[in-house]
Protein backbone atom coordinates (compact mmCIF):
# COMPACT_ATOMS: atom_id res chain seq x y z
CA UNK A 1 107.65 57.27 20.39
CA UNK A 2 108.36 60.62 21.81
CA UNK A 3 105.00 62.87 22.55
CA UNK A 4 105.12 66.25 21.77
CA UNK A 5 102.50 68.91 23.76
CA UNK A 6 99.85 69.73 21.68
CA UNK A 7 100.18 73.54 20.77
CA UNK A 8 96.81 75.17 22.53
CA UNK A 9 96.91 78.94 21.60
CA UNK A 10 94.73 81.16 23.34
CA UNK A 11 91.97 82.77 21.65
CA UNK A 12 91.80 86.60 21.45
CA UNK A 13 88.34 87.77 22.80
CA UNK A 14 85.26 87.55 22.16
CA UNK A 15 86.24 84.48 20.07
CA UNK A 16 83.72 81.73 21.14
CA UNK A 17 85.73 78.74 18.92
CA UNK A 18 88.84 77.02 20.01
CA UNK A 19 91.85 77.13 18.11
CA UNK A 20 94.60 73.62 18.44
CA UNK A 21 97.56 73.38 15.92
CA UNK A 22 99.18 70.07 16.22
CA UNK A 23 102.67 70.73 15.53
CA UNK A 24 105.43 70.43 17.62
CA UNK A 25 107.85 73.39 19.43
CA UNK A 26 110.47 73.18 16.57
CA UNK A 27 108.09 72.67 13.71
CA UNK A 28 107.86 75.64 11.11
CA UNK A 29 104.52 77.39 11.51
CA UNK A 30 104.37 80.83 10.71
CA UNK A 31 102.46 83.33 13.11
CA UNK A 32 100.69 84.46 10.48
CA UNK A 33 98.81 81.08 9.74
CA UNK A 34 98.17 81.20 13.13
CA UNK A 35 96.46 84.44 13.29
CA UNK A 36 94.57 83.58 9.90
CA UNK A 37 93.34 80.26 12.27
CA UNK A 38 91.87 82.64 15.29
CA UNK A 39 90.45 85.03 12.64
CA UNK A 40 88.69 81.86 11.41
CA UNK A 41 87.43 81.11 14.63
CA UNK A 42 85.94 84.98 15.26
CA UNK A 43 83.31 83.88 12.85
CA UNK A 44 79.89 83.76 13.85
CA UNK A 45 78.88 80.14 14.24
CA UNK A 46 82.75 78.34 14.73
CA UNK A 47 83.26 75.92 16.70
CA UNK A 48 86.58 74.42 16.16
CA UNK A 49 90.04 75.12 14.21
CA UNK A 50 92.55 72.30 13.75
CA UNK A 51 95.72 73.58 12.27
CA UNK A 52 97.65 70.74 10.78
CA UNK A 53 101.44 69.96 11.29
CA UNK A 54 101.93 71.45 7.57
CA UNK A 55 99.54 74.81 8.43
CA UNK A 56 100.88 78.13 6.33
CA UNK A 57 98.93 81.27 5.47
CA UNK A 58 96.51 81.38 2.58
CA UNK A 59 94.10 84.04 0.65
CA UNK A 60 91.75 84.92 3.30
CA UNK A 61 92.12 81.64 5.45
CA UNK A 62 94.90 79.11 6.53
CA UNK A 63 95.70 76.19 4.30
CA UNK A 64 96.25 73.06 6.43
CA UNK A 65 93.58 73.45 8.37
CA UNK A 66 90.38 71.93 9.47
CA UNK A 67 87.34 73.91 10.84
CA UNK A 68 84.00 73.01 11.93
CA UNK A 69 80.75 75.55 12.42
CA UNK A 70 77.27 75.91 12.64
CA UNK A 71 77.44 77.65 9.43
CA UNK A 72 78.69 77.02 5.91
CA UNK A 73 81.12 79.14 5.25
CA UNK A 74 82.67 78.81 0.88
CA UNK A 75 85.04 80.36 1.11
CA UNK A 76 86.93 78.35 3.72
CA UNK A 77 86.86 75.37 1.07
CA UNK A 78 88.00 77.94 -1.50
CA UNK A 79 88.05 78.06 -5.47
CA UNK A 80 89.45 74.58 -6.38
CA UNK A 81 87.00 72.34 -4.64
CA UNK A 82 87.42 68.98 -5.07
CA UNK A 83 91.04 69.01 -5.00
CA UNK A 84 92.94 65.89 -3.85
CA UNK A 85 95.33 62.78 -4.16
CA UNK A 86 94.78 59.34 -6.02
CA UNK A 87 96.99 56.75 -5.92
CA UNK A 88 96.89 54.36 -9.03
CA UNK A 89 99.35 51.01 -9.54
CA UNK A 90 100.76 50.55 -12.60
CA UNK A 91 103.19 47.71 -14.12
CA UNK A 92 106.20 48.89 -16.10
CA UNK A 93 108.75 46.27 -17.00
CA UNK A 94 111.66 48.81 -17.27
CA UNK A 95 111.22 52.25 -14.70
CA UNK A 96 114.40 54.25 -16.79
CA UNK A 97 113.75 58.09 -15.29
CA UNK A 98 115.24 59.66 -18.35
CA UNK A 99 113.33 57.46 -20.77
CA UNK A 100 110.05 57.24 -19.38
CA UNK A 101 109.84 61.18 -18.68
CA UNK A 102 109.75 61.30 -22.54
CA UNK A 103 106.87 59.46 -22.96
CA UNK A 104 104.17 61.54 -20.53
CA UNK A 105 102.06 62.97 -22.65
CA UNK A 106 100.74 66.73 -22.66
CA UNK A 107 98.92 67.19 -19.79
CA UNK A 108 98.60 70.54 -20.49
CA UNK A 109 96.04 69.93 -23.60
CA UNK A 110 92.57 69.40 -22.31
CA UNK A 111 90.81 66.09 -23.76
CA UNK A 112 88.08 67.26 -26.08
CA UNK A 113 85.01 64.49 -26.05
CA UNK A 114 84.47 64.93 -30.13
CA UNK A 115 87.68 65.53 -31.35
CA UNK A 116 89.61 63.33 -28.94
CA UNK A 117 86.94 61.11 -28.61
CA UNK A 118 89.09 58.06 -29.75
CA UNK A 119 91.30 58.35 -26.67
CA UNK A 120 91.23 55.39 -25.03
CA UNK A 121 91.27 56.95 -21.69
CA UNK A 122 88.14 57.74 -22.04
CA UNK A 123 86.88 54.44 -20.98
CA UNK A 124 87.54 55.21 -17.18
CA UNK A 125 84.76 57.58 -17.46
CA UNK A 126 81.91 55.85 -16.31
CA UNK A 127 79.05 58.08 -17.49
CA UNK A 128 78.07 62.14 -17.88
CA UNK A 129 80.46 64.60 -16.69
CA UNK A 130 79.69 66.18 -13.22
CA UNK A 131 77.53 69.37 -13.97
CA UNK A 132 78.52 68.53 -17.67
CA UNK A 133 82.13 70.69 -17.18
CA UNK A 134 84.16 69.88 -19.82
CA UNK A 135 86.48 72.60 -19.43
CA UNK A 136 90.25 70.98 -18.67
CA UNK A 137 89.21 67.64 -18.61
CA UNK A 138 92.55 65.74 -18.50
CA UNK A 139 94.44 68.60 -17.65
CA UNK A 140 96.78 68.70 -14.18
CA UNK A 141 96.75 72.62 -13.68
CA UNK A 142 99.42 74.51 -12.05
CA UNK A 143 100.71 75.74 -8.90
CA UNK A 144 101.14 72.79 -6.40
CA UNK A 145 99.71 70.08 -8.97
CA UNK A 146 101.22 66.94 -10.82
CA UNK A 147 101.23 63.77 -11.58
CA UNK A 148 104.02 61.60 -10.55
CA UNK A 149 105.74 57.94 -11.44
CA UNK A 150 106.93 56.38 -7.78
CA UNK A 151 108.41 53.75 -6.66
CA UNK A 152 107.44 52.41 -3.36
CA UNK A 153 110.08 53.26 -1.00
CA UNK A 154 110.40 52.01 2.43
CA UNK A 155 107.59 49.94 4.25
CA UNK A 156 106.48 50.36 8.01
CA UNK A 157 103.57 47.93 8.47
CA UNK A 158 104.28 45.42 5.66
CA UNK A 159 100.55 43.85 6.49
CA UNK A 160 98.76 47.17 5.64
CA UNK A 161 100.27 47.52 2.86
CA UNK A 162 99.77 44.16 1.37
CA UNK A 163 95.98 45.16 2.47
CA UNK A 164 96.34 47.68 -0.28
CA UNK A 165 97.86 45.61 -2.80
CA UNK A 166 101.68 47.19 -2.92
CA UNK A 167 104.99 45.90 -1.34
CA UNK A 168 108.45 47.74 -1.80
CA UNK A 169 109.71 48.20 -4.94
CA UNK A 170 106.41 48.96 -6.88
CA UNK A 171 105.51 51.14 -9.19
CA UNK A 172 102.29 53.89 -8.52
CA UNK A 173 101.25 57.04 -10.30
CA UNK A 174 100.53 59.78 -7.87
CA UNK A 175 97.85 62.53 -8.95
CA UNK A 176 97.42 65.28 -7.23
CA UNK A 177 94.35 67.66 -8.95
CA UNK A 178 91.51 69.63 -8.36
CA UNK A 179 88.19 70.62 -10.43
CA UNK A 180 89.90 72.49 -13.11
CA UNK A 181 87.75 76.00 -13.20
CA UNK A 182 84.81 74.47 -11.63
CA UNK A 183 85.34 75.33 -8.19
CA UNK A 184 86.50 78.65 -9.26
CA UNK A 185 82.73 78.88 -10.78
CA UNK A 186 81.28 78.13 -8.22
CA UNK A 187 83.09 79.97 -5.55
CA UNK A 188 82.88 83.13 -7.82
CA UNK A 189 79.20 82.64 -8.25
CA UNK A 190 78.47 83.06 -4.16
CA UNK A 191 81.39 85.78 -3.02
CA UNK A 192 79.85 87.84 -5.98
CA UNK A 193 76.75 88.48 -4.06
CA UNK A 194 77.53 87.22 -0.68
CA UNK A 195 81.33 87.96 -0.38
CA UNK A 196 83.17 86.07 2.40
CA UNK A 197 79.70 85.80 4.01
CA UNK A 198 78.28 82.04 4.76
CA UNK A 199 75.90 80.29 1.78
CA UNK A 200 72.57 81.72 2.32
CA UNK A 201 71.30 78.36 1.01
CA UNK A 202 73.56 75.40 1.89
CA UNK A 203 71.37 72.25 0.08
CA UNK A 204 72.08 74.81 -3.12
CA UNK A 205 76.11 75.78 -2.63
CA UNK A 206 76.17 71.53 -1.74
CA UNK A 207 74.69 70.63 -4.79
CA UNK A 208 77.21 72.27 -6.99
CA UNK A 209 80.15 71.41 -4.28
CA UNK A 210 79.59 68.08 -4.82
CA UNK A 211 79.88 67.81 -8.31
CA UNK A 212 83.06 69.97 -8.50
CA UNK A 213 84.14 67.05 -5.71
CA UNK A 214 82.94 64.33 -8.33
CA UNK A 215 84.66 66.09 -11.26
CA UNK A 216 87.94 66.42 -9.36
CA UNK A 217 88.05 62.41 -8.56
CA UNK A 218 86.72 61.56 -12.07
CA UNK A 219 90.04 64.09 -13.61
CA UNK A 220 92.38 62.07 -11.53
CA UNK A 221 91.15 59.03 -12.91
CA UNK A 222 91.62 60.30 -16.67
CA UNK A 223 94.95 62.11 -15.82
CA UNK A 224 96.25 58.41 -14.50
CA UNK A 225 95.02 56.62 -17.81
CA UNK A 226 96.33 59.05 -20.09
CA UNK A 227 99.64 58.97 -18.38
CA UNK A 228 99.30 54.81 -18.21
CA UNK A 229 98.30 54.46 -21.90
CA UNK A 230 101.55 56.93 -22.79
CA UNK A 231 103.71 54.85 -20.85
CA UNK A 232 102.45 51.17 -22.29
CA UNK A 233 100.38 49.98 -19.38
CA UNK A 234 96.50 49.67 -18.71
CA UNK A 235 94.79 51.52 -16.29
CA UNK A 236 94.38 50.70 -13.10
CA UNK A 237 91.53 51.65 -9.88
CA UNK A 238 93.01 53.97 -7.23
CA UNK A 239 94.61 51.98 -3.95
CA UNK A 240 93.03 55.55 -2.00
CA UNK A 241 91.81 58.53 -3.61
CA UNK A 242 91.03 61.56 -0.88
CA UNK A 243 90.09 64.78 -1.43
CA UNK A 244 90.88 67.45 1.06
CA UNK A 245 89.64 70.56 -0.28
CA UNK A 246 85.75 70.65 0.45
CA UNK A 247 83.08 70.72 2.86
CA UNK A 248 81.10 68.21 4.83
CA UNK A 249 78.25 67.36 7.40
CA UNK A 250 80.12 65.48 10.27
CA UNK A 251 78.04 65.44 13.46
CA UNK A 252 75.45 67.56 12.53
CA UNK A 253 77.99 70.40 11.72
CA UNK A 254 79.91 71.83 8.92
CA UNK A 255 83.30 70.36 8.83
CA UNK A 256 85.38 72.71 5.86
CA UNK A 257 88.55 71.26 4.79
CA UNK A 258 91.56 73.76 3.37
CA UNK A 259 94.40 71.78 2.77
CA UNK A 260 93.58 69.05 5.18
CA UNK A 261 92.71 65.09 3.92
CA UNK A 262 90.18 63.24 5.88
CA UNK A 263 91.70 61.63 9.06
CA UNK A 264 88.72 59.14 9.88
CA UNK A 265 90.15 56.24 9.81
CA UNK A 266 91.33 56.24 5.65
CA UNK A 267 94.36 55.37 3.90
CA UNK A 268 96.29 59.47 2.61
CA UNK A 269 99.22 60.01 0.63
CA UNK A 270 100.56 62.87 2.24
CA UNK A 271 102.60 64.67 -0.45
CA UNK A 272 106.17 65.75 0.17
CA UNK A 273 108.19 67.38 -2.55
CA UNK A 274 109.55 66.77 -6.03
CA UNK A 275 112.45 66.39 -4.60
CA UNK A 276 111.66 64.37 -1.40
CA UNK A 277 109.19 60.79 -0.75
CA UNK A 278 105.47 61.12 -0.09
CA UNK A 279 104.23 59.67 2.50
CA UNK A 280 101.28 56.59 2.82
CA UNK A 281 99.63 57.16 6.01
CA UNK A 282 96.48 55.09 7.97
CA UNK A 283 95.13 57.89 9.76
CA UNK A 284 93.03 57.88 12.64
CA UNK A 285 92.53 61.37 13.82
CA UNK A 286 89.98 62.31 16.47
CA UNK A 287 87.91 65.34 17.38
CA UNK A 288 90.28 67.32 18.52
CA UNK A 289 91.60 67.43 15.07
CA UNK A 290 88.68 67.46 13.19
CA UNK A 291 89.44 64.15 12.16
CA UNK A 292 91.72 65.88 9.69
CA UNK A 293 95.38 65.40 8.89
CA UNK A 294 97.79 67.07 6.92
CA UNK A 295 97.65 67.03 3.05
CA UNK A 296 101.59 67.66 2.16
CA UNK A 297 104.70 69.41 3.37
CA UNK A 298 103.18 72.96 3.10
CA UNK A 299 104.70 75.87 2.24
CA UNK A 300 107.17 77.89 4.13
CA UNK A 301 108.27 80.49 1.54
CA UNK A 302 105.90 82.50 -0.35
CA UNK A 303 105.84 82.27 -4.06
CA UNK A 304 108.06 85.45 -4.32
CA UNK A 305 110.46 84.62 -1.93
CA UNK A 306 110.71 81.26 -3.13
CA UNK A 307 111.68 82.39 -6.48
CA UNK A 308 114.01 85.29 -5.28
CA UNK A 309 116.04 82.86 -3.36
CA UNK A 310 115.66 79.84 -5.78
CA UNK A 311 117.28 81.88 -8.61
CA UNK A 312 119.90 82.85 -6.43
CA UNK A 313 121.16 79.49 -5.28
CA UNK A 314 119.64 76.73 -7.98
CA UNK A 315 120.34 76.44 -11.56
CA UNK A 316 117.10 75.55 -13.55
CA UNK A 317 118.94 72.16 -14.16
CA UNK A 318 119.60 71.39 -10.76
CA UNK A 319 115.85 71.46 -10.18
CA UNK A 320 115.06 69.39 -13.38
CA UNK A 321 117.26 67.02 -11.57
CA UNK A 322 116.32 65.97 -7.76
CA UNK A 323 118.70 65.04 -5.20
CA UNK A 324 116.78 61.52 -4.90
CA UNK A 325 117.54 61.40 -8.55
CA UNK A 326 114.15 61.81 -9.92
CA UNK A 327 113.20 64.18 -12.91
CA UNK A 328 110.69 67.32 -13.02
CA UNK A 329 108.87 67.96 -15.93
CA UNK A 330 108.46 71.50 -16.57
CA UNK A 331 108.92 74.11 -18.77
CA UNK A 332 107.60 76.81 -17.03
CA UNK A 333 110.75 78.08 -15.58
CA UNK A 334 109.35 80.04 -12.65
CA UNK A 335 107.46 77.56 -11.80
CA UNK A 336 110.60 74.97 -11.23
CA UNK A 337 111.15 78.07 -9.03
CA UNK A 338 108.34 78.72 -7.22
CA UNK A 339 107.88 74.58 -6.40
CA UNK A 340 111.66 73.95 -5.16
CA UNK A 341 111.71 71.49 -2.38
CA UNK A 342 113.05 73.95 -0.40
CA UNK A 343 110.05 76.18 -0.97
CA UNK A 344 108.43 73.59 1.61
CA UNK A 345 108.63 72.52 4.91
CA UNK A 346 110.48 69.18 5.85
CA UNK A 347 107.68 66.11 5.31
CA UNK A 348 109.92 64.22 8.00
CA UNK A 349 108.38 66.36 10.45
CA UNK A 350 105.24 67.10 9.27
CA UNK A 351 104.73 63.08 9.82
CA UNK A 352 106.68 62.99 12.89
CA UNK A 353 103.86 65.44 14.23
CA UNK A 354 101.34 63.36 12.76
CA UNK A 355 102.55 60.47 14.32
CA UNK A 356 103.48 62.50 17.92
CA UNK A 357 100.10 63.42 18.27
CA UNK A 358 98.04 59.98 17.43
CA UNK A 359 96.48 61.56 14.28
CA UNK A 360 98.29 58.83 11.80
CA UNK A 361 100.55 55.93 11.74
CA UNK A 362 103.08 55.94 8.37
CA UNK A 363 102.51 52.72 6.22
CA UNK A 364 105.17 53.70 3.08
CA UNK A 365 106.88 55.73 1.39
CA UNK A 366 106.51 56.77 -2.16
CA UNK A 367 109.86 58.05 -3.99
CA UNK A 368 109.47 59.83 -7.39
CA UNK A 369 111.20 58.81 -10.56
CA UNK A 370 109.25 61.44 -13.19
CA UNK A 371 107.16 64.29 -11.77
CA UNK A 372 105.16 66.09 -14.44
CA UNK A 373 104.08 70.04 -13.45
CA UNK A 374 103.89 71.47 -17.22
CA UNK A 375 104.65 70.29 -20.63
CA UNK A 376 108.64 70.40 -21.75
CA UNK A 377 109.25 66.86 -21.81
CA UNK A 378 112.57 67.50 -23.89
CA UNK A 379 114.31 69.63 -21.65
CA UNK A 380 113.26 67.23 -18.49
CA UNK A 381 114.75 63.94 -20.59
CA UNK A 382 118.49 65.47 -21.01
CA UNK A 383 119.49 66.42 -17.85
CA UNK A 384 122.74 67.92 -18.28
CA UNK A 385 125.53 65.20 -17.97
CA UNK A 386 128.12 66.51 -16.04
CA UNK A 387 125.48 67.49 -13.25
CA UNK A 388 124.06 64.23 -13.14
CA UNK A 389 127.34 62.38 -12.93
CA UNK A 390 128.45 64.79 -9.50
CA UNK A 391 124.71 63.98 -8.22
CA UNK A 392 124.59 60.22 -8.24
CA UNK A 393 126.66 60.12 -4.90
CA UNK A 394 123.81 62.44 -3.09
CA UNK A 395 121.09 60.42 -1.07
């Protein structure tokens, strides 16, 4: 395996924190994640900025990255706390794209307890709702969010995954949610007073982080049952569920997540595109890398540019339709847009530099059959014919 240098950029005085992206020469990292990273590490109290392989600019701070300090700091986790990735099994005797993708239910419509309260997904909730939100329960949200049908694709170390209970050729949902509004809450509640300041009271801001955390994991859960229940099979527990929005004490400091899954020895999905596999990694990042890793491909167009250029080379159809033959449910037609898989950077190399650099070793691929990002399930089930037939010869 070839080793790439680790990218050390020198801090700009009087910066006390060190700043390491782990990404190779040719990788695509924009220089202005990289100055969002060293304006990180100015703050009072930083210790240490990890920019992941998949690092790209955010509001305020870099997503893909992983930052320890003496101090909490919200708004480095950011509004949707408690966002992450579950990975759930599920048996289908038939996996048709075009007739399954007709069958996910709304996602869209939030599970009410009383009026909904014969759901049967309900009965993967265990007890009381997490700070008793029941705003969006069930709901996948927007932006970079869905829930996805996979097939397991190709398998590196067979023995790890038979560990985890999957071989080639089956069948997983992949959710990929956050806290629906609570983070949001609670993120509003401290930059209202304190702005991008640190939490004057960190056992308080904790408190509420960790339920939003808790909420997040418990949504994944119900998003996976509805979705199972729609398509004719029973729920199932998650093989790995990781969040990577959120903060936590590692070491005696403040470890803040953005972007970045925990890389401490656990099992990630590393999401690629809707139009690309996912990848199952066994991570076992150091601290160098704030025993972080990558959460997905990460952006490499804005949301603008993405859909200036998308409308000017894709038809909405041709993103409905992936080039591994998959189908994207959505009827928000910007969004198809906005979420193109060229929108992202390659997740070939975004694992590549995971691997290069020791921070995880691949175990799988996931490939998508349905992806579900907003509620047209019509439009997503009748691809248009003539496209299909000139795509089946595409890889």
């Amino acid at each position: 395996m070839s080793q790439h240098p680790v990218r050390q950029e020198p801090l700009p005085p009087p910066g006390p924190a060190t700043v390491t992206v782990f990404a190779s020469p040719t990788s695509w990292i924009e220089s202005a994640a990289v100055a969002q990273c060293h304006q990180v590490a100015a703050l009072a109290g930083m210790i240490h900025v990890a920019g992941m392989p998949d690092l790209h600019p955010g509001k305020g701070a870099p997503i893909g990255a992983a930052m320890t300090s003496t101090v909490l700091y919200p708004f480095l986790v950011g509004s949707d706390i408690g966002c992450g990735i579950a990975v759930f099994p599920i048996a289908l005797k038939r996996a048709v794209p075009e007739r399954l993708a007709a069958r996910f239910p709304d996602l869209d419509r939030a599970l009410d307890p009383d009026r909904d309260a014969d759901d049967p997904a309900w009965a993967v909730v265990p007890g009381d709702l997490p700070a008793g939100h029941v705003e969006g329960l069930g709901t996948v949200g927007r932006g970079n969010h869905f829930v996805e049908l996979a097939r397991i694709g190709t398998v590196f170390e067979p023995g790890h995954a038979s560990r985890l209970g999957l071989d080639a050729g089956d069948l997983v949902l992949v959710v990929h949610s956050g806290s629906r509004g609570l983070g949001e809450r609670i993120l509003r509640a401290h930059t209202e007073v304190h702005g991008a300041g640190p939490a004057p009271d960190p056992a308080t801001y904790l408190a509420a982080h960790d339920d939003a955390v808790r909420w997040g994991s418990l949504n994944r859960r119900l998003l996976a049952a509805r979705v199972a229940h729609a398509l004719g099979a029973e729920p199932t527990e998650p093989v790995l569920d990781q969040c990577h929005n959120l903060v936590e004490v590692h070491d005696g400091v403040y470890l803040h997540r953005k972007g970045a899954a925990p890389g401490d020895g656990r099992d990630v999905l590393v999401a690629g595109t809707r139009g690309t596999p996912s990848y199952l990694v066994f991570t076992h990042a150091g601290p160098e890398a704030n025993h972080s890793v990558a959460h997905g491909a990460g952006r490499k167009m804005s949301r603008a540019d993405a859909l200036r250029r998308g409308r000017a080379k894709h038809t909405v159809e041709e993103l409905r339709r992936t080039p591994v033959g998959s189908l994207v449910v959505c009827g928000d037609r910007q969004l198809l847009f906005e979420e193109a898989p060229t929108a992202y950077k390659r997740i070939e190399r975004v694992i590549g530099d995971l691997a290069d650099h020791g921070l995880a070793t691949p175990v799988a691929t996931t490939v998508p059959l349905v992806t579900y990002k907003t509620a047209d399930v019509g439009s997503a089930a009748r691809p248009n014919r003539r496209d299909d037939r000139r795509r089946r010869g595409r890889p």
